[in-house]
Coordinates of C-alpha atoms and ligand atoms in Angstrom, one line a residue:
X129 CA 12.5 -15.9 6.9
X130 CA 13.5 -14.1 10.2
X131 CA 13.2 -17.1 12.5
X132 CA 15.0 -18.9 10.2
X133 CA 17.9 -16.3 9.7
X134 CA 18.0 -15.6 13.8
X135 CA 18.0 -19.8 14.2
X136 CA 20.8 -20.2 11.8
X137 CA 23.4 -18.3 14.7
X138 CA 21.4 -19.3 17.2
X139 CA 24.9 -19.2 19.1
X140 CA 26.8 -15.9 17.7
X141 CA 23.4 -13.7 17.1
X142 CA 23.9 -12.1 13.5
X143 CA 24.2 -8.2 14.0
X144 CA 23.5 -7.3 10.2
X145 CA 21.7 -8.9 7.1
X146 CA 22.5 -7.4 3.5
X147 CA 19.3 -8.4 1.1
X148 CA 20.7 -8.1 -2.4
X149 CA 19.9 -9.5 -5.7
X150 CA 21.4 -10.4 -9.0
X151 CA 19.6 -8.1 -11.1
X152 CA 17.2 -4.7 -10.6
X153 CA 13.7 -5.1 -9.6
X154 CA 13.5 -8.4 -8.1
X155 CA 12.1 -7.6 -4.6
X156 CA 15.4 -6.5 -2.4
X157 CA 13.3 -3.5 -0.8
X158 CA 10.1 -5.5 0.0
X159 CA 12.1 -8.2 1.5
X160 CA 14.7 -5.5 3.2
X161 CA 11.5 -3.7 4.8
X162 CA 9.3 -6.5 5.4
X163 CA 12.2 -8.6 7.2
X164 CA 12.6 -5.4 9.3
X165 CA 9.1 -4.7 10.2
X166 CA 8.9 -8.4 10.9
X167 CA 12.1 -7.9 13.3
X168 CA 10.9 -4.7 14.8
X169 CA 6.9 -6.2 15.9
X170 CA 9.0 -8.9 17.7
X171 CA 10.2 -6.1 19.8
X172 CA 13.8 -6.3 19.1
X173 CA 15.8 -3.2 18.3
X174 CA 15.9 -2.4 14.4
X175 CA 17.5 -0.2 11.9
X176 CA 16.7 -0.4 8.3
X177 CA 19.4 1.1 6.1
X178 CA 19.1 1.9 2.8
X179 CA 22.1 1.5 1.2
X180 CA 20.7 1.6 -2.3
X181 CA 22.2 4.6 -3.5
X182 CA 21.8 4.2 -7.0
X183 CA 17.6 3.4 -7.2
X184 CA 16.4 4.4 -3.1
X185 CA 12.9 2.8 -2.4
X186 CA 12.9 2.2 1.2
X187 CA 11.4 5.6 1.9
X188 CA 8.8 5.0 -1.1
X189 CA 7.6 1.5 0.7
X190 CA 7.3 3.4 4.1
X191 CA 5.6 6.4 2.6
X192 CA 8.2 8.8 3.9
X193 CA 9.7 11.7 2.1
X194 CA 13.4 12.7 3.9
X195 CA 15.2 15.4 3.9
X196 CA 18.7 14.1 4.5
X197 CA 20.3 10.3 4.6
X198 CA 22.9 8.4 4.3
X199 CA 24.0 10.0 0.9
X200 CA 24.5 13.3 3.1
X201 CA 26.2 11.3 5.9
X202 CA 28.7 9.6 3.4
X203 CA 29.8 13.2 2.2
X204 CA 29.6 14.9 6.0
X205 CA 32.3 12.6 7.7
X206 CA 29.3 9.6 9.0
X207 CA 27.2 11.9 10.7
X208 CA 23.7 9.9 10.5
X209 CA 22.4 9.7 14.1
X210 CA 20.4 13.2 13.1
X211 CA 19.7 11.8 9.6
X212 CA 17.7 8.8 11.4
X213 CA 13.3 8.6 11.1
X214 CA 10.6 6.6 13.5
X215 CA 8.2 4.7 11.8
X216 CA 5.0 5.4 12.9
X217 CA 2.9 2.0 14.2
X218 CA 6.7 0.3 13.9
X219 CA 7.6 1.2 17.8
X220 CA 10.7 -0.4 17.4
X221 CA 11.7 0.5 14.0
X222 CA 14.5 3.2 13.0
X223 CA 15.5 3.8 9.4
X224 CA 18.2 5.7 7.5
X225 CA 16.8 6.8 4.4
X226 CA 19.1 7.2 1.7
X227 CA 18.4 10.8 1.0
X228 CA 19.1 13.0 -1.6
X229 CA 21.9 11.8 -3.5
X230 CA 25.2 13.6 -5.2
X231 CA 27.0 12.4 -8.3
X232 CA 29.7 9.4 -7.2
X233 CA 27.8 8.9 -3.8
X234 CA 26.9 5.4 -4.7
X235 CA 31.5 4.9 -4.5
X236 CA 31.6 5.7 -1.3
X237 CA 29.5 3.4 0.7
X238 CA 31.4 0.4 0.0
X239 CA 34.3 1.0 2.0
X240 CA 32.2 2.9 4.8
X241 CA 29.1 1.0 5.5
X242 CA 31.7 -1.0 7.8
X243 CA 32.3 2.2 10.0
X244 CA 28.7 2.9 10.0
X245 CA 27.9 -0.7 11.1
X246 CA 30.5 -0.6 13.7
X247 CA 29.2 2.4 15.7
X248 CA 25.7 1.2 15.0
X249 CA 25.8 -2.2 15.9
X250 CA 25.9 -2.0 20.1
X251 CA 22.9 0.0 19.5
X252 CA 20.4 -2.7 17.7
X253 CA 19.3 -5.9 17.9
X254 CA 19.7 -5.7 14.0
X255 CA 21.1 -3.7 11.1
X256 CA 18.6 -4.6 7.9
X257 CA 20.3 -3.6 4.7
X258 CA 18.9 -2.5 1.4
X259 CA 21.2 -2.8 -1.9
X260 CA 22.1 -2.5 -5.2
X261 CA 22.0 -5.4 -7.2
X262 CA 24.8 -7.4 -7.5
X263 CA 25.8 -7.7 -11.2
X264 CA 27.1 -5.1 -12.9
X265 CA 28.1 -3.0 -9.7
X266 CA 31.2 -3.0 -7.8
X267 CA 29.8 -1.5 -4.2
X268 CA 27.7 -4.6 -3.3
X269 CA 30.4 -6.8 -3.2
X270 CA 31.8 -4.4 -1.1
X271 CA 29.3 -4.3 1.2
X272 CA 28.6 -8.1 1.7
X273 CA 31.9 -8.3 2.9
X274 CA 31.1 -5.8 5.8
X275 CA 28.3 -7.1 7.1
X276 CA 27.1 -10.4 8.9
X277 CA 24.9 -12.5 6.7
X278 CA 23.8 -11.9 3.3
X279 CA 20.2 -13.1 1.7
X280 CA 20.0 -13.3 -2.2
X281 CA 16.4 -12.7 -3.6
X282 CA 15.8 -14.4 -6.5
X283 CA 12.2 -14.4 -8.6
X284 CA 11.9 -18.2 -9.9
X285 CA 11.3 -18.4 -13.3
X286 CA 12.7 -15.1 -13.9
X287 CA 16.2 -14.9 -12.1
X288 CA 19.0 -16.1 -14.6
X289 CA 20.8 -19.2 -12.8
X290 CA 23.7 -18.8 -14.0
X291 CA 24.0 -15.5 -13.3
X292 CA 22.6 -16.1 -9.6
X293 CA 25.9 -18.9 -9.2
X294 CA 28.2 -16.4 -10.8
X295 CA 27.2 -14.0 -8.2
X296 CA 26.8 -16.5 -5.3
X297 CA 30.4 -18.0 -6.3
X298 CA 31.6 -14.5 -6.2
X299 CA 30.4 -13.7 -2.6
X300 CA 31.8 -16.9 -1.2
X301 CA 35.4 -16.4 -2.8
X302 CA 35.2 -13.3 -0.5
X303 CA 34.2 -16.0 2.1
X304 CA 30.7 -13.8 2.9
X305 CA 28.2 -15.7 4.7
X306 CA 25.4 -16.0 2.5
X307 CA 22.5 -17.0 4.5
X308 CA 20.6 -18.2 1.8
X309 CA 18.9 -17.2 -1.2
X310 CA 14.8 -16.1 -0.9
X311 CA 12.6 -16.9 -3.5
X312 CA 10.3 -14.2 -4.2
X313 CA 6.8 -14.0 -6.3
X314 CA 6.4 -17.7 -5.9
X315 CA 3.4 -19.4 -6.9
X316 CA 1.4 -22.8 -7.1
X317 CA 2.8 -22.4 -10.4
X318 CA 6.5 -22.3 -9.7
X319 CA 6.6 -24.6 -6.4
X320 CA 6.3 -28.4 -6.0
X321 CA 3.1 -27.9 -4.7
X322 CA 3.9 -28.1 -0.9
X323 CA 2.8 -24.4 0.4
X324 CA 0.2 -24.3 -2.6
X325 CA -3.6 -23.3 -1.9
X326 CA -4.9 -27.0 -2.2
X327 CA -2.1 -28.0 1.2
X328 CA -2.3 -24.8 3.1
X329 CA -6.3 -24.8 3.1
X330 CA -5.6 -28.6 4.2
X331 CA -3.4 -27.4 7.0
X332 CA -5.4 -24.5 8.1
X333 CA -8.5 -27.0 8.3
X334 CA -6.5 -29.6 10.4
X335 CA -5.7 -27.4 12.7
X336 CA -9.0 -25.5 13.2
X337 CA -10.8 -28.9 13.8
X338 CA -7.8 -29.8 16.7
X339 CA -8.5 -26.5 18.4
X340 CA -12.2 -27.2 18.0
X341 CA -11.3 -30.4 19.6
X342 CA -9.2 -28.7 22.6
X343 CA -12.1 -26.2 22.9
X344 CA -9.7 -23.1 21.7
Ligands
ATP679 N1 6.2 -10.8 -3.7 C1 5.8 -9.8 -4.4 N2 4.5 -9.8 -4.8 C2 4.1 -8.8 -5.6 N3 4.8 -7.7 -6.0 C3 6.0 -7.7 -5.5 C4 6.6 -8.7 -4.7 N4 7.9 -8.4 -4.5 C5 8.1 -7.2 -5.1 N5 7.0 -6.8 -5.7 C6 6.9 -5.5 -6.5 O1 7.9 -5.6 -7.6 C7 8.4 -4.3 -7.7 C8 9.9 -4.3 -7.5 O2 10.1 -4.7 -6.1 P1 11.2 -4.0 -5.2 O3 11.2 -2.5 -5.4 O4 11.1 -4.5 -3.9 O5 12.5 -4.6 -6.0 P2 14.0 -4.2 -5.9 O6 14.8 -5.4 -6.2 O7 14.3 -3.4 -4.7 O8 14.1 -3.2 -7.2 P3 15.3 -2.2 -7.5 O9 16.4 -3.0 -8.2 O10 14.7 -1.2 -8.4 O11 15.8 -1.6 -6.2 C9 7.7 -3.3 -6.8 O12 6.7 -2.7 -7.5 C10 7.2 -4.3 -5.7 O13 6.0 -3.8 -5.1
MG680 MG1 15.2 -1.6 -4.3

């Protein structure tokens, strides 16, 4: 997923990625934080934002308990340089926690996560975004329109299609560029078959015998 989201601007690098989803629960912080840990190992500059005011998890997935975010920041005039943390074994990793939150927080973001982004961006390789999900809330919407590429998770089998094209129609009325949409919790089950066990054990045996061969 990262090579394939850095390949697809290849030419104008993409400073910020939203991951969203249609509906609650259906993997946007273990993409958000894995696609940033990914980003960070390849020693590029990251910052992982959580953005999800309403249901934080970015700090639960890290296992870090903060005192302040971007909650705090939104109501102290975008003050969240001192509200950043370092990721232990994550060198290259920053994240803004989202914080204790205040009633009518979750309003605000939308029109300032551009600011935030503007000042940040120089400063990172990129800006990984956690969210609400789409349907239902206003601030998302909001947000994809500030930021540089959006990913939509979806759980096949699960995630309502119609819903998903509502949502995808929406964001490209507001002409956001919607990098694609991940599907998460796939199985042999849900696939055609081409990454399933039988192939990859296949794959991983063809090329164990051609490094055997090459004397690797
Ligand atoms: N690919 C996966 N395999 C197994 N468990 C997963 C996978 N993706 C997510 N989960 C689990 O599903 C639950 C929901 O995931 P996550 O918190 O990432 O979703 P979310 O979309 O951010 O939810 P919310 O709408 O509450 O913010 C978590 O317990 C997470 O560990
Ligand atoms: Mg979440």
């Amino acid at each position: 997923m990262r090579t394939s989201i850095l390949l697809s601007h290849a030419h104008s690098p993409l400073k910020s990625v939203m991951v969203t989803s249609v509906l609650p629960s259906e993997g946007k912080t273990t993409v958000a934080v894995q696609l940033a840990i990914a980003h960070a190992q390849q020693n590029n500059k990251t910052l992982l934002i959580d953005c999800d005011l309403r249901r934080p998890g970015v700090h639960l997935k890290l296992g870090v308990t903060p005192k302040s975010g971007l909650a705090a920041a939104l109501r102290n005039g975008l003050s969240w340089r001192d509200k950043l943390l370092r990721i232990k074994n994550v060198p290259n990793l920053t994240v803004l926690p989202a914080g204790p939150s205040f009633q009518g927080c979750d309003a605000l973001i939308g029109g300032n996560l551009k600011h935030i982004l503007a000042a940040a961006e120089p400063e990172y390789d990129l800006i990984v975004i956690d969210s609400p999900p789409m349907l239902g809330f206003s601030e998302p919407l909001q947000m994809a329109a500030a930021v540089g590429g959006v990913v939509v998770v979806a759980v096949p089998g699960a995630t309502d299609r119609h819903a998903t094209s509502q949502v995808l129609a929406s964001l490209r009325r507001l002409r956001v560029n919607v990098l694609g949409l991940v599907l998460n919790e796939v199985s042999a089950a849900t696939t055609d078959g081409y990454y399933d066990d039988r192939y990859s054990r296949r794959f991983y045996r063809y090329y164990r015998q051609e490094h055997k061969a090459r004397g690797v």
